[in-house]
Amino acid sequence: MFEMLIPKLRVNTVFDIDLEELYEQGYRGIITDLDNTLVGAKAPLATPELVDWFKKVKELGFQLIIVSNNQLERVSKFATPLDIQYVHEARKPSNAPFRKAMKMMELTADKTIVVGDQMLTDVYGGNRLGLYTVLVMPIAINDEGWFTRMVNRRVERIALTRLRKKGLWLEEEPKS
């Protein structure tokens, strides 16, 4: 089961993702988490660097949808000024929000990338549907909610211990 928590790619930030290479490989859509993936969990708006990244994503021909477990107010205040579609209160790792996002983009799993900072929600949810999963380092781990810190991150540590013992998680630094 822990193998389903292994992403296809690990990077430090979204800026380290080789978008051109993924586009050449046939990917056309990006489902991305919001909190601690794009900005810190308490940051209300995108940074100028992130706005530029969104422009690059669109210029390359990708579609982009934010899929977040957070509430409507948080997600819409972030995404609406940027003209980015979103799915809020997603209940990841459930299949439904990923399928909804792919339907909104009119894409199939083999054309879709999932980017997130959590193995239990983003990576596991994406891997279950056969999406290309990218794990980023959390931006502001101290700003995470209680459940994420006390439950998800603890389970991640247990999973990482088991994956390391099996030789399935190498300790190289994420790509940057």
PDB file of N, CA and C in Angstrom, residues 2-11 17 21-22 25 27 109-110 112-116 118-119 122-136 168-170 172 174-175:
ATOM      1  N   PHE A   2       1.950   1.241   0.753  1.00  0.00           N
ATOM      2  CA  PHE A   2       2.797   2.431   0.832  1.00  0.00           C
ATOM      3  C   PHE A   2       3.389   2.807  -0.519  1.00  0.00           C
ATOM      4  N   GLU A   3       3.491   1.849  -1.434  1.00  0.00           N
ATOM      5  CA  GLU A   3       4.019   2.149  -2.761  1.00  0.00           C
ATOM      6  C   GLU A   3       3.149   3.157  -3.503  1.00  0.00           C
ATOM      7  N   MET A   4       1.868   3.204  -3.169  1.00  0.00           N
ATOM      8  CA  MET A   4       0.951   4.163  -3.813  1.00  0.00           C
ATOM      9  C   MET A   4       1.222   5.601  -3.369  1.00  0.00           C
ATOM     10  N   LEU A   5       2.108   5.765  -2.381  1.00  0.00           N
ATOM     11  CA  LEU A   5       2.458   7.099  -1.891  1.00  0.00           C
ATOM     12  C   LEU A   5       3.714   7.653  -2.562  1.00  0.00           C
ATOM     13  N   ILE A   6       4.294   6.875  -3.468  1.00  0.00           N
ATOM     14  CA  ILE A   6       5.524   7.303  -4.144  1.00  0.00           C
ATOM     15  C   ILE A   6       5.168   8.148  -5.373  1.00  0.00           C
ATOM     16  N   PRO A   7       5.628   9.400  -5.418  1.00  0.00           N
ATOM     17  CA  PRO A   7       5.351  10.231  -6.595  1.00  0.00           C
ATOM     18  C   PRO A   7       6.254   9.838  -7.759  1.00  0.00           C
ATOM     19  N   LYS A   8       5.832  10.209  -8.952  1.00  0.00           N
ATOM     20  CA  LYS A   8       6.677   9.988 -10.130  1.00  0.00           C
ATOM     21  C   LYS A   8       7.875  10.927 -10.118  1.00  0.00           C
ATOM     22  N   LEU A   9       7.695  12.107  -9.513  1.00  0.00           N
ATOM     23  CA  LEU A   9       8.737  13.127  -9.487  1.00  0.00           C
ATOM     24  C   LEU A   9       8.675  13.867  -8.160  1.00  0.00           C
ATOM     25  N   ARG A  10       9.861  14.167  -7.595  1.00  0.00           N
ATOM     26  CA  ARG A  10       9.962  15.006  -6.393  1.00  0.00           C
ATOM     27  C   ARG A  10      10.780  16.237  -6.748  1.00  0.00           C
ATOM     28  N   VAL A  11      10.251  17.407  -6.388  1.00  0.00           N
ATOM     29  CA  VAL A  11      10.947  18.670  -6.628  1.00  0.00           C
ATOM     30  C   VAL A  11      10.816  19.541  -5.379  1.00  0.00           C
ATOM     31  N   ILE A  17       9.673  22.249 -11.739  1.00  0.00           N
ATOM     32  CA  ILE A  17       9.065  21.277 -12.653  1.00  0.00           C
ATOM     33  C   ILE A  17       9.437  21.649 -14.078  1.00  0.00           C
ATOM     34  N   GLU A  21       9.394  19.658 -20.812  1.00  0.00           N
ATOM     35  CA  GLU A  21       9.581  18.217 -20.967  1.00  0.00           C
ATOM     36  C   GLU A  21       8.258  17.464 -20.801  1.00  0.00           C
ATOM     37  N   LEU A  22       7.479  17.844 -19.802  1.00  0.00           N
ATOM     38  CA  LEU A  22       6.201  17.170 -19.582  1.00  0.00           C
ATOM     39  C   LEU A  22       5.233  17.429 -20.734  1.00  0.00           C
ATOM     40  N   GLN A  25       6.095  15.204 -23.500  1.00  0.00           N
ATOM     41  CA  GLN A  25       5.680  13.831 -23.213  1.00  0.00           C
ATOM     42  C   GLN A  25       4.173  13.624 -23.396  1.00  0.00           C
ATOM     43  N   TYR A  27       1.595  15.519 -21.830  1.00  0.00           N
ATOM     44  CA  TYR A  27       0.708  16.006 -20.773  1.00  0.00           C
ATOM     45  C   TYR A  27       0.133  17.357 -21.177  1.00  0.00           C
ATOM     46  N   ALA A 109      -6.608  10.610 -17.821  1.00  0.00           N
ATOM     47  CA  ALA A 109      -5.549  10.458 -16.822  1.00  0.00           C
ATOM     48  C   ALA A 109      -4.154  10.473 -17.449  1.00  0.00           C
ATOM     49  N   ASP A 110      -4.009   9.893 -18.616  1.00  0.00           N
ATOM     50  CA  ASP A 110      -2.685   9.819 -19.240  1.00  0.00           C
ATOM     51  C   ASP A 110      -2.192  11.164 -19.761  1.00  0.00           C
ATOM     52  N   THR A 112      -2.708  14.004 -17.731  1.00  0.00           N
ATOM     53  CA  THR A 112      -2.894  14.869 -16.574  1.00  0.00           C
ATOM     54  C   THR A 112      -1.816  14.668 -15.512  1.00  0.00           C
ATOM     55  N   ILE A 113      -1.371  15.794 -14.958  1.00  0.00           N
ATOM     56  CA  ILE A 113      -0.359  15.842 -13.900  1.00  0.00           C
ATOM     57  C   ILE A 113      -1.037  16.318 -12.618  1.00  0.00           C
ATOM     58  N   VAL A 114      -0.639  15.763 -11.493  1.00  0.00           N
ATOM     59  CA  VAL A 114      -1.086  16.248 -10.189  1.00  0.00           C
ATOM     60  C   VAL A 114       0.137  16.761  -9.451  1.00  0.00           C
ATOM     61  N   VAL A 115       0.035  17.984  -8.908  1.00  0.00           N
ATOM     62  CA  VAL A 115       1.120  18.585  -8.146  1.00  0.00           C
ATOM     63  C   VAL A 115       0.604  18.886  -6.748  1.00  0.00           C
ATOM     64  N   GLY A 116       1.348  18.429  -5.739  1.00  0.00           N
ATOM     65  CA  GLY A 116       0.935  18.702  -4.369  1.00  0.00           C
ATOM     66  C   GLY A 116       2.043  18.462  -3.382  1.00  0.00           C
ATOM     67  N   GLN A 118       1.458  16.837  -0.314  1.00  0.00           N
ATOM     68  CA  GLN A 118       1.149  15.756   0.608  1.00  0.00           C
ATOM     69  C   GLN A 118       1.052  14.408  -0.101  1.00  0.00           C
ATOM     70  N   MET A 119       1.731  13.440   0.485  1.00  0.00           N
ATOM     71  CA  MET A 119       1.696  12.087  -0.055  1.00  0.00           C
ATOM     72  C   MET A 119       0.313  11.460   0.100  1.00  0.00           C
ATOM     73  N   ASP A 122      -2.542  14.265  -2.248  1.00  0.00           N
ATOM     74  CA  ASP A 122      -2.243  14.566  -3.652  1.00  0.00           C
ATOM     75  C   ASP A 122      -1.632  13.366  -4.385  1.00  0.00           C
ATOM     76  N   VAL A 123      -0.576  12.802  -3.833  1.00  0.00           N
ATOM     77  CA  VAL A 123       0.125  11.701  -4.505  1.00  0.00           C
ATOM     78  C   VAL A 123      -0.730  10.438  -4.523  1.00  0.00           C
ATOM     79  N   TYR A 124      -1.242  10.051  -3.380  1.00  0.00           N
ATOM     80  CA  TYR A 124      -2.065   8.844  -3.315  1.00  0.00           C
ATOM     81  C   TYR A 124      -3.296   8.977  -4.216  1.00  0.00           C
ATOM     82  N   GLY A 125      -3.969  10.114  -4.128  1.00  0.00           N
ATOM     83  CA  GLY A 125      -5.151  10.324  -4.962  1.00  0.00           C
ATOM     84  C   GLY A 125      -4.833  10.280  -6.439  1.00  0.00           C
ATOM     85  N   GLY A 126      -3.747  10.934  -6.835  1.00  0.00           N
ATOM     86  CA  GLY A 126      -3.352  10.923  -8.235  1.00  0.00           C
ATOM     87  C   GLY A 126      -2.895   9.557  -8.717  1.00  0.00           C
ATOM     88  N   ASN A 127      -2.096   8.870  -7.905  1.00  0.00           N
ATOM     89  CA  ASN A 127      -1.598   7.545  -8.294  1.00  0.00           C
ATOM     90  C   ASN A 127      -2.730   6.542  -8.459  1.00  0.00           C
ATOM     91  N   ARG A 128      -3.750   6.637  -7.635  1.00  0.00           N
ATOM     92  CA  ARG A 128      -4.875   5.691  -7.739  1.00  0.00           C
ATOM     93  C   ARG A 128      -5.560   5.779  -9.091  1.00  0.00           C
ATOM     94  N   LEU A 129      -5.514   6.944  -9.707  1.00  0.00           N
ATOM     95  CA  LEU A 129      -6.158   7.127 -11.012  1.00  0.00           C
ATOM     96  C   LEU A 129      -5.173   7.077 -12.177  1.00  0.00           C
ATOM     97  N   GLY A 130      -3.906   6.811 -11.889  1.00  0.00           N
ATOM     98  CA  GLY A 130      -2.918   6.701 -12.954  1.00  0.00           C
ATOM     99  C   GLY A 130      -2.427   8.033 -13.484  1.00  0.00           C
ATOM    100  N   LEU A 131      -2.523   9.098 -12.690  1.00  0.00           N
ATOM    101  CA  LEU A 131      -2.034  10.407 -13.090  1.00  0.00           C
ATOM    102  C   LEU A 131      -0.534  10.508 -12.815  1.00  0.00           C
ATOM    103  N   TYR A 132       0.131  11.425 -13.478  1.00  0.00           N
ATOM    104  CA  TYR A 132       1.557  11.681 -13.243  1.00  0.00           C
ATOM    105  C   TYR A 132       1.643  12.571 -12.004  1.00  0.00           C
ATOM    106  N   THR A 133       2.228  12.040 -10.929  1.00  0.00           N
ATOM    107  CA  THR A 133       2.226  12.752  -9.652  1.00  0.00           C
ATOM    108  C   THR A 133       3.567  13.420  -9.372  1.00  0.00           C
ATOM    109  N   VAL A 134       3.489  14.675  -8.916  1.00  0.00           N
ATOM    110  CA  VAL A 134       4.666  15.463  -8.562  1.00  0.00           C
ATOM    111  C   VAL A 134       4.504  15.921  -7.112  1.00  0.00           C
ATOM    112  N   LEU A 135       5.479  15.570  -6.287  1.00  0.00           N
ATOM    113  CA  LEU A 135       5.477  15.980  -4.882  1.00  0.00           C
ATOM    114  C   LEU A 135       6.439  17.138  -4.705  1.00  0.00           C
ATOM    115  N   VAL A 136       5.926  18.248  -4.168  1.00  0.00           N
ATOM    116  CA  VAL A 136       6.767  19.397  -3.849  1.00  0.00           C
ATOM    117  C   VAL A 136       6.977  19.454  -2.341  1.00  0.00           C
ATOM    118  N   LEU A 168      12.659   1.677  -1.523  1.00  0.00           N
ATOM    119  CA  LEU A 168      11.794   2.305  -2.516  1.00  0.00           C
ATOM    120  C   LEU A 168      11.812   3.833  -2.450  1.00  0.00           C
ATOM    121  N   TRP A 169      12.451   4.399  -1.430  1.00  0.00           N
ATOM    122  CA  TRP A 169      12.536   5.858  -1.289  1.00  0.00           C
ATOM    123  C   TRP A 169      13.998   6.217  -1.109  1.00  0.00           C
ATOM    124  N   LEU A 170      14.590   6.773  -2.131  1.00  0.00           N
ATOM    125  CA  LEU A 170      15.985   7.161  -2.069  1.00  0.00           C
ATOM    126  C   LEU A 170      16.100   8.533  -1.434  1.00  0.00           C
ATOM    127  N   GLU A 172      18.027  11.035  -2.130  1.00  0.00           N
ATOM    128  CA  GLU A 172      18.545  12.172  -2.898  1.00  0.00           C
ATOM    129  C   GLU A 172      17.617  13.362  -2.697  1.00  0.00           C
ATOM    130  N   PRO A 174      15.240  16.415  -3.651  1.00  0.00           N
ATOM    131  CA  PRO A 174      14.336  16.639  -4.771  1.00  0.00           C
ATOM    132  C   PRO A 174      15.035  17.503  -5.831  1.00  0.00           C
ATOM    133  N   LYS A 175      14.599  17.336  -7.085  1.00  0.00           N
ATOM    134  CA  LYS A 175      15.194  18.115  -8.181  1.00  0.00           C
ATOM    135  C   LYS A 175      14.904  19.584  -8.009  1.00  0.00           C
TER     136      LYS A 175
END
